[in-house]
Coordinates of C-alpha atoms and ligand atoms in Angstrom, one line a residue:
M7 CA -3.0 -7.6 21.1
T8 CA 0.7 -8.6 20.3
G9 CA 0.2 -12.1 18.8
S10 CA 3.2 -12.5 16.4
Q11 CA 1.7 -16.0 16.0
L12 CA -1.3 -14.6 14.4
R13 CA -1.7 -14.8 10.6
P14 CA -1.6 -11.8 8.3
E15 CA -5.3 -11.7 7.6
T16 CA -5.9 -11.4 11.4
L17 CA -3.0 -9.0 12.1
A18 CA -4.5 -6.7 9.5
I19 CA -7.6 -6.3 11.6
H20 CA -6.4 -6.8 15.1
A21 CA -2.6 -5.8 15.5
G22 CA -1.9 -2.8 17.7
W23 CA -5.4 -2.3 19.1
R24 CA -8.1 -4.0 21.2
A25 CA -10.5 -1.4 22.5
D26 CA -10.2 2.1 24.0
P27 CA -9.5 1.6 27.7
S28 CA -11.5 4.7 28.8
T29 CA -14.5 4.3 26.5
G30 CA -14.5 0.8 25.3
S31 CA -14.6 2.0 21.7
V32 CA -13.8 -0.9 19.3
A33 CA -13.0 1.3 16.3
V34 CA -9.7 3.2 16.7
P35 CA -10.7 6.8 17.8
I36 CA -9.4 9.8 15.8
H37 CA -7.2 11.6 18.2
Q38 CA -7.5 15.0 16.6
T39 CA -5.2 16.9 19.0
T40 CA -2.1 18.7 18.7
S41 CA -0.8 18.3 22.3
Y42 CA -0.9 16.0 25.3
Q43 CA -1.2 17.1 28.9
F44 CA 1.7 16.0 31.0
R45 CA 1.0 14.4 34.3
D46 CA 3.6 16.6 36.1
A47 CA 7.1 18.2 35.6
D48 CA 8.8 14.7 36.2
H49 CA 6.7 13.1 33.6
A50 CA 7.4 15.9 31.0
S51 CA 11.1 15.7 31.7
A52 CA 11.2 11.9 31.3
L53 CA 9.3 12.1 27.9
F54 CA 11.6 14.7 26.5
A55 CA 14.7 12.8 27.7
L56 CA 13.4 9.7 26.2
Q57 CA 13.5 7.8 29.4
E58 CA 9.9 7.0 28.8
L59 CA 8.1 6.8 25.5
G60 CA 4.9 8.8 25.4
N61 CA 2.8 11.4 23.7
I62 CA 4.3 14.9 23.5
Y63 CA 3.0 16.6 20.3
T64 CA 1.4 15.3 17.2
R65 CA 4.1 16.3 14.8
I66 CA 6.2 13.5 16.4
M67 CA 3.5 11.0 17.6
N68 CA -0.1 10.5 17.9
P69 CA -2.2 7.7 19.4
T70 CA -4.3 7.0 16.2
T71 CA -1.2 7.1 14.1
D72 CA 0.4 4.7 16.6
V73 CA -2.1 2.0 15.9
L74 CA -1.3 2.3 12.1
E75 CA 2.3 2.1 12.7
N76 CA 2.1 -0.9 15.0
R77 CA -0.4 -2.7 12.7
V78 CA 1.8 -2.4 9.6
A79 CA 4.9 -3.2 11.5
A80 CA 3.3 -6.4 12.7
L81 CA 2.2 -7.3 9.2
E82 CA 5.7 -6.9 7.9
G83 CA 7.3 -8.7 10.8
G84 CA 9.1 -5.6 12.0
V85 CA 9.6 -4.1 15.5
A86 CA 8.3 -0.6 15.1
G87 CA 7.0 1.8 12.4
L88 CA 7.0 5.5 11.6
A89 CA 4.0 7.0 9.6
L90 CA 4.6 10.0 7.5
A91 CA 2.5 12.4 5.5
S92 CA 3.4 10.7 2.1
G93 CA 5.2 7.8 0.6
Q94 CA 7.7 10.4 -0.8
A95 CA 8.5 11.6 2.8
A96 CA 9.0 8.0 3.8
S97 CA 11.5 7.4 1.0
A98 CA 13.3 10.6 1.7
Y99 CA 13.6 10.1 5.4
S100 CA 14.6 6.5 5.0
I101 CA 17.8 7.7 3.3
Q102 CA 18.2 10.9 5.2
N103 CA 18.2 8.9 8.5
L104 CA 21.5 7.3 7.4
A105 CA 23.1 9.5 4.9
R106 CA 24.4 13.2 5.0
A107 CA 26.3 15.4 2.5
G108 CA 29.2 13.5 1.1
D109 CA 27.6 10.1 1.6
N110 CA 26.0 7.8 -1.1
V111 CA 23.4 5.2 -1.5
V112 CA 23.2 2.5 -4.2
S113 CA 19.8 2.1 -5.7
S114 CA 18.0 -0.1 -8.3
T115 CA 17.3 1.8 -11.5
D116 CA 13.8 0.4 -11.3
L117 CA 11.9 3.1 -9.4
Y118 CA 8.7 5.0 -9.2
G119 CA 9.3 8.2 -11.2
G120 CA 9.0 10.4 -8.1
T121 CA 11.4 8.4 -6.3
W122 CA 13.8 8.7 -9.2
N123 CA 13.5 12.5 -9.2
L124 CA 14.1 12.6 -5.4
F125 CA 17.3 10.7 -5.7
A126 CA 18.7 12.0 -9.0
N127 CA 18.0 15.7 -8.2
T128 CA 16.9 16.7 -4.7
L129 CA 19.1 14.3 -2.7
K130 CA 21.9 15.2 -5.1
D131 CA 21.4 18.9 -4.2
Q132 CA 21.6 18.0 -0.6
G133 CA 25.0 16.3 -1.3
I134 CA 23.8 12.8 -1.1
E135 CA 24.8 10.8 -4.3
V136 CA 22.5 8.1 -5.4
R137 CA 24.2 5.7 -7.7
F138 CA 21.9 3.7 -9.8
V139 CA 22.6 0.1 -10.8
D140 CA 20.8 -2.6 -12.9
P141 CA 18.8 -4.7 -10.4
T142 CA 19.1 -7.8 -12.5
D143 CA 22.8 -8.1 -11.4
P144 CA 23.1 -8.1 -7.7
E145 CA 26.8 -7.8 -7.8
G146 CA 26.4 -4.4 -9.3
F147 CA 25.4 -3.1 -5.8
R148 CA 28.7 -4.4 -4.5
R149 CA 30.7 -2.8 -7.4
A150 CA 29.0 0.6 -6.8
T151 CA 29.8 0.4 -3.0
D152 CA 32.5 2.4 -1.4
E153 CA 33.3 3.4 2.2
R154 CA 30.7 6.3 2.2
T155 CA 27.9 4.0 1.0
R156 CA 25.1 4.0 3.7
A157 CA 22.2 2.1 2.2
Y158 CA 20.9 0.0 -0.7
Y159 CA 17.5 0.9 -2.0
A160 CA 14.9 -0.9 -4.3
E161 CA 11.2 -1.6 -4.9
T162 CA 9.9 -5.1 -4.4
L163 CA 7.6 -5.0 -7.5
P164 CA 8.6 -1.9 -9.4
N165 CA 6.3 -0.5 -12.1
P166 CA 6.6 -0.1 -15.0
K167 CA 8.9 -3.2 -15.5
L168 CA 7.1 -5.3 -12.9
E169 CA 10.3 -7.4 -12.5
V170 CA 10.7 -8.5 -8.9
F171 CA 13.9 -7.3 -7.2
P172 CA 16.3 -10.0 -5.9
I173 CA 15.8 -9.1 -2.3
A174 CA 17.9 -11.8 -0.6
E175 CA 20.7 -11.6 -2.9
V176 CA 21.3 -7.9 -2.6
A177 CA 20.6 -7.9 1.3
A178 CA 23.2 -10.6 1.6
I179 CA 25.8 -8.5 -0.1
G180 CA 25.0 -5.4 2.1
R181 CA 24.7 -7.1 5.6
P182 CA 28.4 -8.0 6.2
L183 CA 29.3 -4.6 4.9
G184 CA 27.0 -2.8 7.3
I185 CA 24.8 -1.6 4.7
P186 CA 20.9 -2.1 5.1
L187 CA 18.7 -2.8 2.3
I188 CA 15.7 -0.5 2.2
M189 CA 12.7 -2.0 0.3
D190 CA 9.8 0.1 -1.0
N191 CA 7.1 -2.6 -0.8
T192 CA 4.2 -0.3 -1.9
A193 CA 3.1 -2.6 -4.8
A194 CA 3.4 -5.9 -2.9
P195 CA 1.8 -5.8 0.7
M196 CA 0.6 -9.2 1.7
L197 CA 2.3 -10.8 -1.2
C198 CA 5.9 -10.2 0.0
R199 CA 7.6 -9.4 3.5
P200 CA 10.9 -8.1 2.5
L201 CA 12.2 -8.4 6.1
D202 CA 11.8 -12.1 5.8
H203 CA 14.3 -12.2 2.9
G204 CA 16.9 -10.0 4.7
A205 CA 15.9 -6.5 4.0
A206 CA 16.6 -4.3 7.0
L207 CA 13.7 -1.6 6.5
V208 CA 10.6 -1.4 4.5
V209 CA 9.2 1.8 3.0
Y210 CA 5.5 2.2 1.9
S211 CA 3.4 4.7 0.1
A212 CA 0.3 3.9 2.2
T213 CA -1.6 6.0 -0.4
K214 CA -1.8 2.9 -2.5
Y215 CA -2.9 -0.6 -1.5
L216 CA -2.7 -0.1 2.3
G217 CA -5.4 2.7 2.1
G218 CA -7.0 1.2 -1.0
H219 CA -9.7 3.8 -1.1
G220 CA -7.9 6.5 -2.8
T221 CA -8.8 9.2 -0.2
S222 CA -5.6 9.8 1.7
I223 CA -1.9 10.4 1.1
G224 CA 0.5 8.7 3.6
G225 CA 3.7 6.9 4.1
L226 CA 5.4 4.5 6.4
I227 CA 8.9 3.3 7.3
I228 CA 9.0 -0.1 9.1
D229 CA 12.0 -1.0 11.1
G230 CA 12.9 -4.7 11.0
G231 CA 14.9 -4.4 14.3
G232 CA 17.3 -7.0 13.1
F233 CA 20.1 -4.8 11.7
D234 CA 23.3 -4.6 13.9
W235 CA 24.0 -0.7 13.7
E236 CA 26.4 -0.9 16.5
A237 CA 28.6 -3.6 14.8
H238 CA 29.1 -1.2 12.0
A239 CA 29.9 2.0 13.7
E240 CA 32.2 3.4 11.1
R241 CA 29.7 2.6 8.3
Q242 CA 26.8 4.2 10.1
P243 CA 27.9 7.4 11.8
L244 CA 24.5 8.9 12.1
L245 CA 23.5 6.2 14.5
N246 CA 26.9 5.7 16.2
T247 CA 28.2 9.2 17.0
P248 CA 26.9 11.8 19.4
D249 CA 24.0 13.8 18.0
P250 CA 24.4 17.3 18.8
S251 CA 20.7 17.9 18.3
Y252 CA 19.8 15.6 21.1
H253 CA 22.1 16.4 24.0
G254 CA 24.9 14.2 22.3
A255 CA 22.7 11.0 22.2
V256 CA 24.4 8.0 20.4
W257 CA 21.3 6.5 19.0
S258 CA 22.6 2.9 18.9
Q259 CA 23.1 3.3 22.7
A260 CA 20.4 5.5 23.6
A261 CA 17.6 3.3 22.1
K262 CA 18.8 0.2 23.8
P263 CA 16.4 0.4 26.9
L264 CA 13.5 0.8 24.4
G265 CA 14.3 -2.1 22.1
P266 CA 16.1 -2.7 18.8
I267 CA 14.7 0.7 17.4
A268 CA 17.7 2.9 17.0
Y269 CA 16.9 3.7 13.4
I270 CA 13.2 4.3 13.7
L271 CA 13.5 6.3 16.9
R272 CA 16.1 8.6 15.3
A273 CA 13.8 9.1 12.3
R274 CA 11.1 10.1 14.6
V275 CA 12.6 12.2 17.1
V276 CA 15.2 13.9 14.8
L277 CA 14.0 13.9 11.2
L278 CA 10.3 14.0 11.9
R279 CA 10.9 16.6 14.8
D280 CA 13.0 18.9 12.4
L281 CA 11.4 18.2 9.0
G282 CA 8.0 17.8 10.1
A283 CA 6.2 15.6 7.5
A284 CA 3.6 14.3 9.9
L285 CA 0.6 12.2 8.9
S286 CA -2.7 13.8 10.0
P287 CA -4.7 11.6 12.6
F288 CA -7.5 11.7 10.3
N289 CA -5.5 10.2 7.5
A290 CA -4.1 7.7 9.9
F291 CA -7.6 6.7 10.7
Q292 CA -8.6 6.4 7.0
L293 CA -5.4 4.2 6.3
I294 CA -6.3 1.9 9.2
Q295 CA -9.8 1.3 7.8
G296 CA -8.0 0.3 4.5
V297 CA -5.6 -2.1 6.2
E298 CA -8.4 -4.0 7.7
T299 CA -9.6 -5.2 4.3
L300 CA -6.2 -5.4 2.7
A301 CA -5.9 -9.3 2.5
L302 CA -9.2 -9.7 0.7
R303 CA -8.6 -6.8 -1.6
I304 CA -5.1 -8.0 -2.5
E305 CA -6.5 -11.4 -3.3
R306 CA -9.1 -9.9 -5.8
H307 CA -6.6 -7.3 -7.3
C308 CA -4.4 -10.3 -8.2
Q309 CA -7.2 -12.4 -9.7
N310 CA -8.6 -9.6 -11.8
A311 CA -5.1 -8.6 -12.9
Q312 CA -4.2 -12.1 -14.0
R313 CA -7.5 -12.2 -16.1
V314 CA -6.5 -8.8 -17.7
A315 CA -3.0 -10.0 -18.4
D316 CA -4.4 -13.2 -20.1
F317 CA -6.9 -11.1 -22.0
L318 CA -4.3 -8.6 -23.4
A319 CA -1.8 -11.4 -24.2
A320 CA -4.5 -12.8 -26.6
R321 CA -5.3 -9.5 -28.1
K322 CA -4.2 -8.5 -31.6
G323 CA -2.5 -5.2 -31.6
V324 CA -1.0 -5.6 -28.1
T325 CA 2.6 -6.1 -28.8
R326 CA 3.8 -6.7 -25.3
V327 CA 2.2 -7.5 -21.9
I328 CA 4.2 -6.6 -18.8
H329 CA 3.0 -8.8 -15.9
P330 CA 5.0 -11.4 -14.0
S331 CA 2.8 -14.3 -15.4
Q332 CA 4.2 -13.3 -18.8
Q333 CA 7.8 -13.5 -17.7
S334 CA 10.1 -16.3 -18.0
G335 CA 13.7 -17.2 -16.8
P336 CA 15.2 -15.4 -13.7
A337 CA 12.5 -12.7 -13.7
R338 CA 9.8 -15.2 -13.3
A339 CA 11.8 -17.2 -10.9
R340 CA 12.1 -14.1 -8.6
A341 CA 8.4 -13.4 -9.0
D342 CA 7.5 -16.8 -7.8
K343 CA 10.1 -16.9 -5.0
Y344 CA 9.1 -13.5 -3.6
L345 CA 5.5 -13.1 -4.4
G346 CA 4.3 -16.7 -3.6
G347 CA 2.7 -17.3 -7.0
R348 CA 0.4 -14.2 -6.8
Y349 CA 1.5 -11.3 -8.9
G350 CA -0.1 -8.1 -7.6
G351 CA -2.7 -5.7 -9.2
L352 CA -0.6 -4.0 -11.9
V353 CA -0.4 -4.7 -15.5
G354 CA 1.4 -2.9 -18.3
F355 CA 1.1 -3.3 -22.0
E356 CA 2.4 -1.9 -25.2
L357 CA 0.1 -1.0 -28.2
D358 CA 1.1 -1.3 -31.7
G359 CA 1.0 2.3 -32.9
G360 CA 3.1 3.8 -30.1
V361 CA 2.2 7.1 -28.4
D362 CA -0.8 8.1 -30.5
A363 CA -2.4 4.6 -30.0
G364 CA -1.7 4.9 -26.3
R365 CA -3.4 8.2 -26.1
R366 CA -6.5 7.1 -28.1
F367 CA -6.7 4.2 -25.7
I368 CA -6.6 6.3 -22.6
D369 CA -9.3 8.7 -24.0
A370 CA -11.7 5.9 -24.9
L371 CA -11.7 4.3 -21.5
Q372 CA -15.1 4.8 -19.7
L373 CA -14.8 2.7 -16.4
F374 CA -11.1 3.1 -15.8
Y375 CA -10.1 6.4 -14.3
H376 CA -7.2 8.2 -15.9
V377 CA -5.0 9.1 -12.9
A378 CA -1.5 8.9 -11.6
N379 CA -2.3 6.8 -8.6
I380 CA -2.2 2.9 -8.3
G381 CA -3.7 0.6 -5.8
D382 CA -7.2 2.1 -5.6
A383 CA -10.4 0.0 -5.4
R384 CA -11.1 1.5 -8.9
S385 CA -9.4 0.4 -12.1
L386 CA -6.9 3.1 -13.1
A387 CA -4.8 3.7 -16.2
I388 CA -2.0 6.1 -17.3
H389 CA 0.4 6.8 -20.1
P390 CA 3.7 7.2 -18.1
A391 CA 5.9 8.8 -21.0
S392 CA 3.5 11.8 -21.2
T393 CA 2.8 12.1 -17.4
T394 CA 4.5 10.5 -14.4
H395 CA 7.9 10.1 -16.3
S396 CA 7.7 13.1 -18.5
Q397 CA 10.3 14.9 -16.3
L398 CA 12.9 12.3 -17.0
T399 CA 15.2 12.4 -20.0
A400 CA 14.7 9.7 -22.7
A401 CA 17.6 7.8 -21.5
E402 CA 16.3 7.9 -17.9
Q403 CA 12.8 6.8 -19.2
A404 CA 14.4 3.9 -21.0
A405 CA 16.4 2.9 -17.8
T406 CA 13.2 2.7 -15.8
G407 CA 11.3 0.7 -18.6
V408 CA 9.1 3.3 -19.9
T409 CA 8.7 3.2 -23.6
P410 CA 6.5 5.8 -25.7
G411 CA 3.6 3.4 -26.2
Y412 CA 3.6 1.8 -22.8
V413 CA 0.2 2.0 -20.8
R414 CA 0.0 1.1 -17.1
L415 CA -3.0 -0.3 -15.6
S416 CA -3.9 -0.7 -11.9
I417 CA -6.6 -3.3 -11.9
G418 CA -9.4 -2.7 -9.3
L419 CA -12.1 -4.6 -7.6
E420 CA -14.9 -4.2 -10.1
H421 CA -16.5 -7.2 -11.7
I422 CA -14.0 -8.7 -14.2
D423 CA -16.4 -8.7 -17.1
D424 CA -16.9 -5.0 -16.7
I425 CA -13.2 -4.4 -16.6
L426 CA -12.6 -6.4 -19.7
D427 CA -15.5 -4.8 -21.5
D428 CA -14.0 -1.4 -20.9
L429 CA -10.5 -2.6 -22.1
D430 CA -12.0 -4.1 -25.1
R431 CA -13.8 -1.0 -26.0
A432 CA -10.8 1.3 -25.6
L433 CA -8.5 -1.1 -27.4
T434 CA -10.9 -1.2 -30.5
A435 CA -10.9 2.7 -30.4
A436 CA -7.1 2.7 -30.3
G437 CA -7.1 0.6 -33.5
A438 CA -6.0 -2.8 -31.8
G439 CA -7.7 -5.8 -33.2
Ligands
LIG4 N1 6.8 4.5 -3.9 C1 6.0 4.0 -5.0 C2 6.3 2.6 -5.4 C3 4.9 4.7 -5.4 O1 4.2 4.1 -6.4 C4 4.6 6.0 -5.0 C5 3.6 6.8 -5.6 O2 3.1 6.5 -6.6 C6 5.5 6.5 -3.9 C7 6.6 5.7 -3.5 C8 5.3 7.8 -3.4 O3 4.2 7.9 -2.6 P1 3.2 9.2 -2.3 O4 2.4 9.5 -3.5 O5 2.3 8.6 -1.2 O6 4.1 10.3 -1.8

């Protein structure tokens, strides 16, 4: 089923699959195979030469994973997807597919802590400089740009600040310069389609809301197909100069017969081939099960999180509630523009009493799990300053919005009264109200 006219709720269940042609299986089968029998020598040569797209080896592609890739690409309004073993692999490859040693990327400071570490340390060690800028000033991206800038990078709804990124504004700065905006949409599937606002590529940690069940780590890169790589040959050499690792292929040319997929094709047949962060077919299957219920889950996550934000805002001892509904001015305007009036499942808050109160709160929770994840069916809580963000310097923590007493909640799908009862109990134990 192609059906770009279908609505997101329908695409999440149907896109990329109808039934197995040989068995009639309605559920997507788990193709737990490493390899694929070639029809004959000509067929094998055509596949390796990319004259024909087809299955070669599961490190590079797999029929189960293919359904996940096509389904999420359809949901995002993109032309193709690449599933990877984790969200971290997706973030790393999204940059490495455009930038090499000596190049740079301009990124928002408002990032998941793991992405910050990847950018500030590991990519730096590989010779790729990431320049961090304040996302509330889109012009900061232009100012940080030079002739070696290959991409802009940001998160749609970054935690812990939960201030929505100005997607269209920054995309519009990059496009004429030949610089694509890569958006990590992990916290906002179904709420925002960054490609509709001018982003060129979307990155996901599928581990979170796409899966929703907290069983499987996975990541995705979605190619919007609307970025003119060829028109910016000097800016984007990796897609416009002969690739010695692939018989001198120039990706912006070689991909043409297959569609506007130069970026994602190179990511698959060069980066995934060489670096190998392949998603297992079983995890692809699990993530497909999650995506099927994504629309309903997101609706409930948003409703429950809104109730939690209202509850916390009225609670003595809570000095600050971090949720788009509590924002005003430009941040609120961006939340309403890009999330369509629903604000996702994450809520942050700050307790009077700083680190100690935050720790007491975490230890008193009974229903909420104390974990580093977000986007699970279960409600989750964490104290970032002593966990996910503890590797960062105090200045880096401050730049990403983590203060000592900050607690992050990922609100699940339980009955709202049970969620509020648990929060009430833990807040009392922490000395709040
Ligand atoms: N991006 C965001 C916004 C995340 O929250 C995470 C994980 O927490 C990642 C990327 C990394 O994803 P993964 O844990 O699947 O590697």
